[in-house]
Every structure is written in C-alpha cells, then in structure tokens.
Amino acid sequence: MRLDHIGVWVRDLDAVAAFYARYFDARVGDLYENPRKGFRSRFLIIGEGARLELMTRTDVTAVSMGETTLGLAHVALIVGDEAAVDALAARLRSEGHAILDGPRRTGDGYYECVVCDR
C-alpha cells in the first residue's frame, strides 16, 4: 500500500499551481474540468512520491490565513539543508509571499519555514 495523492481545495487553481512550479519545481499536470459541477483540478508532481491534487469549484469558500480548522493542516516539502530553506524563504519573502513562521528549528529537530501558498 502507498499514498497516491492528497487533494487540496484552492481558490485560484492556476496561481497555486504556478507557485508550486516556480518555487518547488512541481510538474503541473493537465487541466481536468467538469463544467456541470463547476469543478477543475490539476495534479502536481513534486520530486518522487505522492502527488498533490489542486482542486477548485465555483462554490469553494476560504478560511483566514493561519486559521486553525479541522482537516488538512499543511503540506511539508523537503528542499535541502538549512541554507536551502533560508534561501527559499528569502526569495519567497522578497517576491511578496507571506512567511507565517520561521525559518526556525522546531522542538523535535526539524528546520522549517511555514509559507502560505495563496
């Protein structure tokens, strides 16, 4: 058994796909559309392993950035060593993306930076 993919609701499918392609070298799959349901999605492949499915519908509602709700909390990607995390965080910040936390070392030893993809 293995994990195939995780689906994430997004408001702007193309913008979020472009974010992962630009900063995490994601390969963006073909657009799937179901006009009857107002549904669109794309699969992203980031490195090896499970895929990320970005999904949108005309009736999707958003929660506030950083708000704690039930359901998917985050997607964690390994980008390399601390220097790589710091460099990517600086690039994201300089290009106007919200850094929610870090870069920092967590209590259990991870070096992380939490960034919002919208």
PDB file of C-alpha atoms in Angstrom:
ATOM      1  CA  MET A   1       0.000   0.000   0.000  1.00  0.00           C
ATOM      2  CA  ARG A   2       1.151   3.566  -0.641  1.00  0.00           C
ATOM      3  CA  LEU A   3      -0.272   7.064  -0.570  1.00  0.00           C
ATOM      4  CA  ASP A   4      -1.196   8.138  -4.109  1.00  0.00           C
ATOM      5  CA  HIS A   5      -2.255  11.763  -3.678  1.00  0.00           C
ATOM      6  CA  ILE A   6      -3.684  14.418  -1.376  1.00  0.00           C
ATOM      7  CA  GLY A   7      -6.394  16.779  -2.627  1.00  0.00           C
ATOM      8  CA  VAL A   8      -6.397  20.424  -1.581  1.00  0.00           C
ATOM      9  CA  TRP A   9      -9.143  22.954  -2.290  1.00  0.00           C
ATOM     10  CA  VAL A  10      -7.820  26.244  -3.661  1.00  0.00           C
ATOM     11  CA  ARG A  11      -9.495  29.400  -4.899  1.00  0.00           C
ATOM     12  CA  ASP A  12      -7.140  30.182  -7.821  1.00  0.00           C
ATOM     13  CA  LEU A  13      -6.048  26.891  -9.366  1.00  0.00           C
ATOM     14  CA  ASP A  14      -3.628  28.387 -11.888  1.00  0.00           C
ATOM     15  CA  ALA A  15      -1.944  30.737  -9.392  1.00  0.00           C
ATOM     16  CA  VAL A  16      -1.359  27.984  -6.822  1.00  0.00           C
ATOM     17  CA  ALA A  17      -0.081  25.577  -9.495  1.00  0.00           C
ATOM     18  CA  ALA A  18       2.313  28.288 -10.720  1.00  0.00           C
ATOM     19  CA  PHE A  19       3.506  28.858  -7.117  1.00  0.00           C
ATOM     20  CA  TYR A  20       4.492  25.200  -6.691  1.00  0.00           C
ATOM     21  CA  ALA A  21       6.047  25.061 -10.159  1.00  0.00           C
ATOM     22  CA  ARG A  22       8.119  28.201  -9.558  1.00  0.00           C
ATOM     23  CA  TYR A  23       9.352  27.558  -6.023  1.00  0.00           C
ATOM     24  CA  PHE A  24       9.321  23.752  -5.737  1.00  0.00           C
ATOM     25  CA  ASP A  25       9.899  22.618  -9.348  1.00  0.00           C
ATOM     26  CA  ALA A  26       6.498  20.919  -9.479  1.00  0.00           C
ATOM     27  CA  ARG A  27       5.478  19.328 -12.733  1.00  0.00           C
ATOM     28  CA  VAL A  28       1.939  20.535 -13.400  1.00  0.00           C
ATOM     29  CA  GLY A  29      -0.431  18.045 -14.979  1.00  0.00           C
ATOM     30  CA  ASP A  30      -3.186  18.646 -17.492  1.00  0.00           C
ATOM     31  CA  LEU A  31      -6.307  20.509 -16.505  1.00  0.00           C
ATOM     32  CA  TYR A  32      -9.349  18.354 -15.701  1.00  0.00           C
ATOM     33  CA  GLU A  33     -12.719  20.077 -15.933  1.00  0.00           C
ATOM     34  CA  ASN A  34     -16.266  19.059 -15.103  1.00  0.00           C
ATOM     35  CA  PRO A  35     -18.356  22.060 -16.222  1.00  0.00           C
ATOM     36  CA  ARG A  36     -21.591  20.549 -14.898  1.00  0.00           C
ATOM     37  CA  LYS A  37     -20.193  20.619 -11.348  1.00  0.00           C
ATOM     38  CA  GLY A  38     -18.096  23.759 -11.828  1.00  0.00           C
ATOM     39  CA  PHE A  39     -15.060  21.640 -10.879  1.00  0.00           C
ATOM     40  CA  ARG A  40     -11.466  21.986 -12.133  1.00  0.00           C
ATOM     41  CA  SER A  41      -8.287  20.256 -10.944  1.00  0.00           C
ATOM     42  CA  ARG A  42      -4.638  19.646 -11.738  1.00  0.00           C
ATOM     43  CA  PHE A  43      -2.213  17.114 -10.304  1.00  0.00           C
ATOM     44  CA  LEU A  44       1.227  18.307  -9.251  1.00  0.00           C
ATOM     45  CA  ILE A  45       4.252  16.046  -9.066  1.00  0.00           C
ATOM     46  CA  ILE A  46       6.968  17.320  -6.750  1.00  0.00           C
ATOM     47  CA  GLY A  47      10.033  15.104  -6.736  1.00  0.00           C
ATOM     48  CA  GLU A  48       9.103  11.487  -6.047  1.00  0.00           C
ATOM     49  CA  GLY A  49       6.244  10.122  -4.012  1.00  0.00           C
ATOM     50  CA  ALA A  50       2.637  11.162  -3.567  1.00  0.00           C
ATOM     51  CA  ARG A  51       1.038  13.733  -5.846  1.00  0.00           C
ATOM     52  CA  LEU A  52      -0.767  16.889  -4.798  1.00  0.00           C
ATOM     53  CA  GLU A  53      -4.161  17.462  -6.433  1.00  0.00           C
ATOM     54  CA  LEU A  54      -5.222  21.096  -6.537  1.00  0.00           C
ATOM     55  CA  MET A  55      -8.989  21.399  -6.869  1.00  0.00           C
ATOM     56  CA  THR A  56     -11.414  24.274  -7.232  1.00  0.00           C
ATOM     57  CA  ARG A  57     -15.139  24.759  -7.625  1.00  0.00           C
ATOM     58  CA  THR A  58     -17.203  27.866  -8.061  1.00  0.00           C
ATOM     59  CA  ASP A  59     -18.637  27.462  -4.534  1.00  0.00           C
ATOM     60  CA  VAL A  60     -15.372  26.925  -2.582  1.00  0.00           C
ATOM     61  CA  THR A  61     -15.061  29.189   0.457  1.00  0.00           C
ATOM     62  CA  ALA A  62     -11.822  30.269   2.119  1.00  0.00           C
ATOM     63  CA  VAL A  63     -10.660  30.387   5.729  1.00  0.00           C
ATOM     64  CA  SER A  64      -8.392  33.122   7.054  1.00  0.00           C
ATOM     65  CA  MET A  65      -4.660  32.618   6.541  1.00  0.00           C
ATOM     66  CA  GLY A  66      -3.207  30.753   9.526  1.00  0.00           C
ATOM     67  CA  GLU A  67      -6.644  29.899  10.959  1.00  0.00           C
ATOM     68  CA  THR A  68      -6.849  26.543  12.738  1.00  0.00           C
ATOM     69  CA  THR A  69      -9.647  24.331  11.419  1.00  0.00           C
ATOM     70  CA  LEU A  70     -10.312  20.622  11.180  1.00  0.00           C
ATOM     71  CA  GLY A  71      -8.903  18.920   8.101  1.00  0.00           C
ATOM     72  CA  LEU A  72      -5.669  19.301   6.185  1.00  0.00           C
ATOM     73  CA  ALA A  73      -3.215  21.440   8.175  1.00  0.00           C
ATOM     74  CA  HIS A  74      -0.171  21.661   5.918  1.00  0.00           C
ATOM     75  CA  VAL A  75       1.898  20.119   3.161  1.00  0.00           C
ATOM     76  CA  ALA A  76       5.563  19.583   4.090  1.00  0.00           C
ATOM     77  CA  LEU A  77       8.252  19.546   1.397  1.00  0.00           C
ATOM     78  CA  ILE A  78      11.959  18.841   1.839  1.00  0.00           C
ATOM     79  CA  VAL A  79      14.047  21.413  -0.042  1.00  0.00           C
ATOM     80  CA  GLY A  80      17.510  20.568   1.296  1.00  0.00           C
ATOM     81  CA  ASP A  81      19.677  21.790   4.143  1.00  0.00           C
ATOM     82  CA  GLU A  82      19.227  24.881   6.347  1.00  0.00           C
ATOM     83  CA  ALA A  83      20.917  27.113   3.771  1.00  0.00           C
ATOM     84  CA  ALA A  84      18.419  25.976   1.114  1.00  0.00           C
ATOM     85  CA  VAL A  85      15.489  26.668   3.458  1.00  0.00           C
ATOM     86  CA  ASP A  86      16.884  30.120   4.296  1.00  0.00           C
ATOM     87  CA  ALA A  87      17.479  30.953   0.628  1.00  0.00           C
ATOM     88  CA  LEU A  88      13.996  29.863  -0.434  1.00  0.00           C
ATOM     89  CA  ALA A  89      12.408  31.766   2.475  1.00  0.00           C
ATOM     90  CA  ALA A  90      14.305  34.924   1.489  1.00  0.00           C
ATOM     91  CA  ARG A  91      13.231  34.509  -2.140  1.00  0.00           C
ATOM     92  CA  LEU A  92       9.596  33.956  -1.200  1.00  0.00           C
ATOM     93  CA  ARG A  93       9.612  36.956   1.152  1.00  0.00           C
ATOM     94  CA  SER A  94      11.276  39.217  -1.442  1.00  0.00           C
ATOM     95  CA  GLU A  95       8.642  38.229  -4.001  1.00  0.00           C
ATOM     96  CA  GLY A  96       5.795  39.150  -1.657  1.00  0.00           C
ATOM     97  CA  HIS A  97       4.701  35.794  -0.224  1.00  0.00           C
ATOM     98  CA  ALA A  98       3.563  35.557   3.390  1.00  0.00           C
ATOM     99  CA  ILE A  99       6.017  33.814   5.723  1.00  0.00           C
ATOM    100  CA  LEU A 100       3.862  32.563   8.604  1.00  0.00           C
ATOM    101  CA  ASP A 101       6.718  31.212  10.764  1.00  0.00           C
ATOM    102  CA  GLY A 102      10.478  30.707  10.621  1.00  0.00           C
ATOM    103  CA  PRO A 103      12.827  29.786   9.321  1.00  0.00           C
ATOM    104  CA  ARG A 104      13.427  28.113  12.668  1.00  0.00           C
ATOM    105  CA  ARG A 105      14.407  24.884  14.371  1.00  0.00           C
ATOM    106  CA  THR A 106      11.420  23.065  15.864  1.00  0.00           C
ATOM    107  CA  GLY A 107      11.391  21.375  19.257  1.00  0.00           C
ATOM    108  CA  ASP A 108      11.687  17.973  17.582  1.00  0.00           C
ATOM    109  CA  GLY A 109      14.688  18.974  15.467  1.00  0.00           C
ATOM    110  CA  TYR A 110      13.249  19.985  12.098  1.00  0.00           C
ATOM    111  CA  TYR A 111      14.417  23.170  10.398  1.00  0.00           C
ATOM    112  CA  GLU A 112      11.355  24.711   8.819  1.00  0.00           C
ATOM    113  CA  CYS A 113       9.755  27.712   7.259  1.00  0.00           C
ATOM    114  CA  VAL A 114       5.977  27.985   7.035  1.00  0.00           C
ATOM    115  CA  VAL A 115       4.747  29.845   3.960  1.00  0.00           C
ATOM    116  CA  CYS A 116       1.267  30.451   2.602  1.00  0.00           C
ATOM    117  CA  ASP A 117       0.741  29.312  -0.990  1.00  0.00           C
ATOM    118  CA  ARG A 118      -2.065  31.774  -1.724  1.00  0.00           C
TER     119      ARG A 118
END
